[in-house]
mmCIF file of C-alpha atoms in Angstrom:
data_model
loop_
_atom_site.group_PDB
_atom_site.id
_atom_site.type_symbol
_atom_site.label_atom_id
_atom_site.label_comp_id
_atom_site.label_asym_id
_atom_site.label_seq_id
_atom_site.Cartn_x
_atom_site.Cartn_y
_atom_site.Cartn_z
ATOM 1 C CA MET A 775 6.851 15.203 -7.066
ATOM 2 C CA LEU A 776 4.477 12.277 -7.397
ATOM 3 C CA THR A 777 5.415 10.244 -10.454
ATOM 4 C CA ARG A 778 2.953 7.348 -10.762
ATOM 5 C CA ILE A 779 0.376 5.169 -9.116
ATOM 6 C CA ASP A 780 2.610 2.750 -7.221
ATOM 7 C CA HIS A 781 -0.158 0.432 -6.081
ATOM 8 C CA ILE A 782 -3.752 -0.012 -5.068
ATOM 9 C CA GLY A 783 -4.068 -1.699 -1.663
ATOM 10 C CA ILE A 784 -6.927 -4.180 -1.331
ATOM 11 C CA ALA A 785 -7.870 -5.612 2.063
ATOM 12 C CA CYS A 786 -8.958 -9.253 2.108
ATOM 13 C CA PHE A 787 -9.865 -11.945 4.623
ATOM 14 C CA ASP A 788 -8.005 -14.785 2.867
ATOM 15 C CA LEU A 789 -4.834 -13.811 1.008
ATOM 16 C CA ASP A 790 -4.318 -17.152 -0.731
ATOM 17 C CA LYS A 791 -7.903 -17.276 -2.014
ATOM 18 C CA THR A 792 -7.710 -13.659 -3.203
ATOM 19 C CA VAL A 793 -4.363 -14.220 -4.951
ATOM 20 C CA GLU A 794 -5.885 -17.193 -6.753
ATOM 21 C CA PHE A 795 -8.819 -15.032 -7.901
ATOM 22 C CA TYR A 796 -6.469 -12.408 -9.391
ATOM 23 C CA ARG A 797 -4.350 -15.134 -11.013
ATOM 24 C CA ALA A 798 -7.288 -17.058 -12.501
ATOM 25 C CA THR A 799 -9.320 -14.007 -13.519
ATOM 26 C CA TYR A 800 -6.680 -11.549 -14.744
ATOM 27 C CA GLY A 801 -3.508 -13.594 -15.110
ATOM 28 C CA PHE A 802 -1.633 -11.542 -12.480
ATOM 29 C CA GLU A 803 1.183 -13.369 -10.697
ATOM 30 C CA VAL A 804 2.706 -12.691 -7.297
ATOM 31 C CA PHE A 805 5.844 -10.599 -7.731
ATOM 32 C CA HIS A 806 6.659 -10.376 -4.021
ATOM 33 C CA SER A 807 5.112 -11.489 -0.735
ATOM 34 C CA GLU A 808 5.994 -10.789 2.875
ATOM 35 C CA VAL A 809 4.692 -10.404 6.400
ATOM 36 C CA ASN A 810 4.997 -6.914 7.873
ATOM 37 C CA GLU A 811 4.871 -7.456 11.637
ATOM 38 C CA GLU A 812 4.852 -3.725 12.413
ATOM 39 C CA GLN A 813 1.720 -3.171 10.311
ATOM 40 C CA GLY A 814 0.198 -6.551 11.197
ATOM 41 C CA VAL A 815 -0.329 -7.755 7.627
ATOM 42 C CA ARG A 816 0.552 -10.562 5.281
ATOM 43 C CA GLU A 817 0.721 -9.222 1.765
ATOM 44 C CA ALA A 818 1.217 -10.115 -1.858
ATOM 45 C CA MET A 819 2.311 -7.642 -4.526
ATOM 46 C CA LEU A 820 0.988 -8.453 -8.010
ATOM 47 C CA LYS A 821 2.898 -6.553 -10.691
ATOM 48 C CA ILE A 822 0.706 -4.968 -13.324
ATOM 49 C CA ASN A 823 3.281 -3.152 -15.458
ATOM 50 C CA GLU A 824 6.602 -1.332 -15.576
ATOM 51 C CA THR A 825 6.549 2.474 -15.544
ATOM 52 C CA SER A 826 8.593 5.097 -17.375
ATOM 53 C CA ASP A 827 10.337 6.225 -14.163
ATOM 54 C CA GLY A 828 11.863 2.788 -13.597
ATOM 55 C CA GLY A 829 9.247 1.707 -11.080
ATOM 56 C CA ALA A 830 6.188 -0.459 -11.497
ATOM 57 C CA SER A 831 2.492 -0.481 -10.695
ATOM 58 C CA TYR A 832 1.049 -3.188 -8.463
ATOM 59 C CA ILE A 833 -2.063 -4.513 -6.812
ATOM 60 C CA GLN A 834 -1.234 -5.044 -3.129
ATOM 61 C CA LEU A 835 -3.381 -7.653 -1.408
ATOM 62 C CA LEU A 836 -3.451 -7.310 2.392
ATOM 63 C CA GLU A 837 -4.593 -9.888 4.942
ATOM 64 C CA PRO A 838 -4.384 -8.872 8.608
ATOM 65 C CA THR A 839 -2.293 -11.064 10.898
ATOM 66 C CA ARG A 840 -4.078 -9.680 13.946
ATOM 67 C CA GLU A 841 -7.481 -8.122 14.562
ATOM 68 C CA ASP A 842 -6.060 -4.946 16.131
ATOM 69 C CA SER A 843 -3.980 -4.014 13.066
ATOM 70 C CA ALA A 844 -5.144 -1.063 10.942
ATOM 71 C CA VAL A 845 -6.172 -3.434 8.123
ATOM 72 C CA GLY A 846 -7.880 -5.792 10.586
ATOM 73 C CA LYS A 847 -9.947 -2.956 12.041
ATOM 74 C CA TRP A 848 -10.731 -1.648 8.563
ATOM 75 C CA LEU A 849 -11.913 -5.083 7.386
ATOM 76 C CA ALA A 850 -14.130 -5.494 10.451
ATOM 77 C CA LYS A 851 -15.809 -2.170 9.708
ATOM 78 C CA ASN A 852 -15.885 -2.182 5.881
ATOM 79 C CA GLY A 853 -15.383 -5.730 4.618
ATOM 80 C CA GLU A 854 -13.134 -6.589 1.693
ATOM 81 C CA GLY A 855 -12.256 -3.968 -0.864
ATOM 82 C CA VAL A 856 -10.020 -1.072 -1.816
ATOM 83 C CA HIS A 857 -8.148 0.060 1.297
ATOM 84 C CA HIS A 858 -5.809 2.724 -0.102
ATOM 85 C CA ILE A 859 -4.077 4.204 -3.129
ATOM 86 C CA ALA A 860 -0.325 4.724 -3.178
ATOM 87 C CA PHE A 861 1.591 7.237 -5.254
ATOM 88 C CA GLY A 862 5.254 6.787 -6.120
ATOM 89 C CA THR A 863 7.724 9.563 -5.380
ATOM 90 C CA GLU A 864 11.492 9.926 -5.480
ATOM 91 C CA ASP A 865 11.422 11.657 -2.055
ATOM 92 C CA VAL A 866 8.727 10.459 0.355
ATOM 93 C CA ARG A 867 10.101 12.634 3.161
ATOM 94 C CA GLY A 868 10.267 15.846 1.113
ATOM 95 C CA ASP A 869 6.928 15.337 -0.608
ATOM 96 C CA SER A 870 5.146 14.460 2.634
ATOM 97 C CA GLU A 871 6.491 17.637 4.244
ATOM 98 C CA ALA A 872 5.382 19.716 1.252
ATOM 99 C CA ILE A 873 1.906 18.166 1.430
ATOM 100 C CA ARG A 874 1.818 18.707 5.213
ATOM 101 C CA GLY A 875 2.560 22.374 4.492
ATOM 102 C CA LYS A 876 -0.655 22.497 2.467
ATOM 103 C CA GLY A 877 -2.708 21.470 5.503
ATOM 104 C CA VAL A 878 -2.945 17.718 4.923
ATOM 105 C CA ARG A 879 -2.256 15.536 7.961
ATOM 106 C CA VAL A 880 0.657 13.123 7.477
ATOM 107 C CA LEU A 881 0.175 10.065 9.695
ATOM 108 C CA TYR A 882 3.851 9.296 10.400
ATOM 109 C CA ASP A 883 6.368 11.896 11.600
ATOM 110 C CA GLN A 884 9.125 9.863 9.950
ATOM 111 C CA PRO A 885 8.718 7.512 6.962
ATOM 112 C CA ARG A 886 8.479 3.807 7.820
ATOM 113 C CA THR A 887 9.563 0.689 5.987
ATOM 114 C CA GLY A 888 6.974 -0.723 3.611
ATOM 115 C CA SER A 889 6.790 -3.501 1.035
ATOM 116 C CA MET A 890 10.020 -4.617 -0.586
ATOM 117 C CA GLY A 891 12.053 -2.279 1.640
ATOM 118 C CA SER A 892 10.337 0.874 0.390
ATOM 119 C CA SER A 893 10.009 4.075 2.411
ATOM 120 C CA ILE A 894 6.378 5.013 3.112
ATOM 121 C CA THR A 895 3.991 7.339 4.860
ATOM 122 C CA PHE A 896 0.234 7.834 4.796
ATOM 123 C CA LEU A 897 -2.000 10.881 4.453
ATOM 124 C CA HIS A 898 -5.163 11.159 6.543
ATOM 125 C CA PRO A 899 -8.231 10.096 4.543
ATOM 126 C CA LYS A 900 -10.360 12.913 5.981
ATOM 127 C CA ASP A 901 -7.968 15.390 4.355
ATOM 128 C CA CYS A 902 -7.934 13.468 1.025
ATOM 129 C CA HIS A 903 -11.665 13.293 0.244
ATOM 130 C CA GLY A 904 -12.144 9.990 2.051
ATOM 131 C CA VAL A 905 -9.186 8.179 0.458
ATOM 132 C CA LEU A 906 -6.378 6.771 2.597
ATOM 133 C CA THR A 907 -3.347 7.821 0.544
ATOM 134 C CA GLU A 908 0.151 6.381 0.771
ATOM 135 C CA LEU A 909 3.369 7.932 -0.511
ATOM 136 C CA VAL A 910 6.081 5.438 -1.535
ATOM 137 C CA THR A 911 9.746 5.717 -2.416
ATOM 138 C CA SER A 912 10.783 2.387 -3.887
ATOM 139 C CA ASN A 913 13.890 0.585 -2.719
ATOM 140 C CA PRO A 914 16.216 0.573 -5.755
ATOM 141 C CA ASP A 915 17.370 -2.971 -4.878
ATOM 142 C CA HIS A 916 13.892 -4.324 -5.681
#
């Protein structure tokens, strides 16, 4: 069962410049940053608030580390902006299978490792009214 909006992913050309905009404009601070080599991105998670299920909601800023990454290709086609929405779930594997059973394409056969050690998968945007949708099970150690 989906429990919350985990994060909104925003693709950007310059992570440091974009982080500074969110800090100066809204007062959001970087909670976590990392490079995900598998996905080809450098990212910063800006915590917005805590949630009732023990998780949090974030803005995830994504800068591609290579042009052939999914975010790099997306930026080349669309420019900066909202890339995806992510919903939190206690069971990314179970929920993705249930959603697959409803005819929605799940992009990964097995969940992958996402930000802060989370478990993730994506749903095809053509099956979600044009929205790339991520399912996230948070790592309890973060």
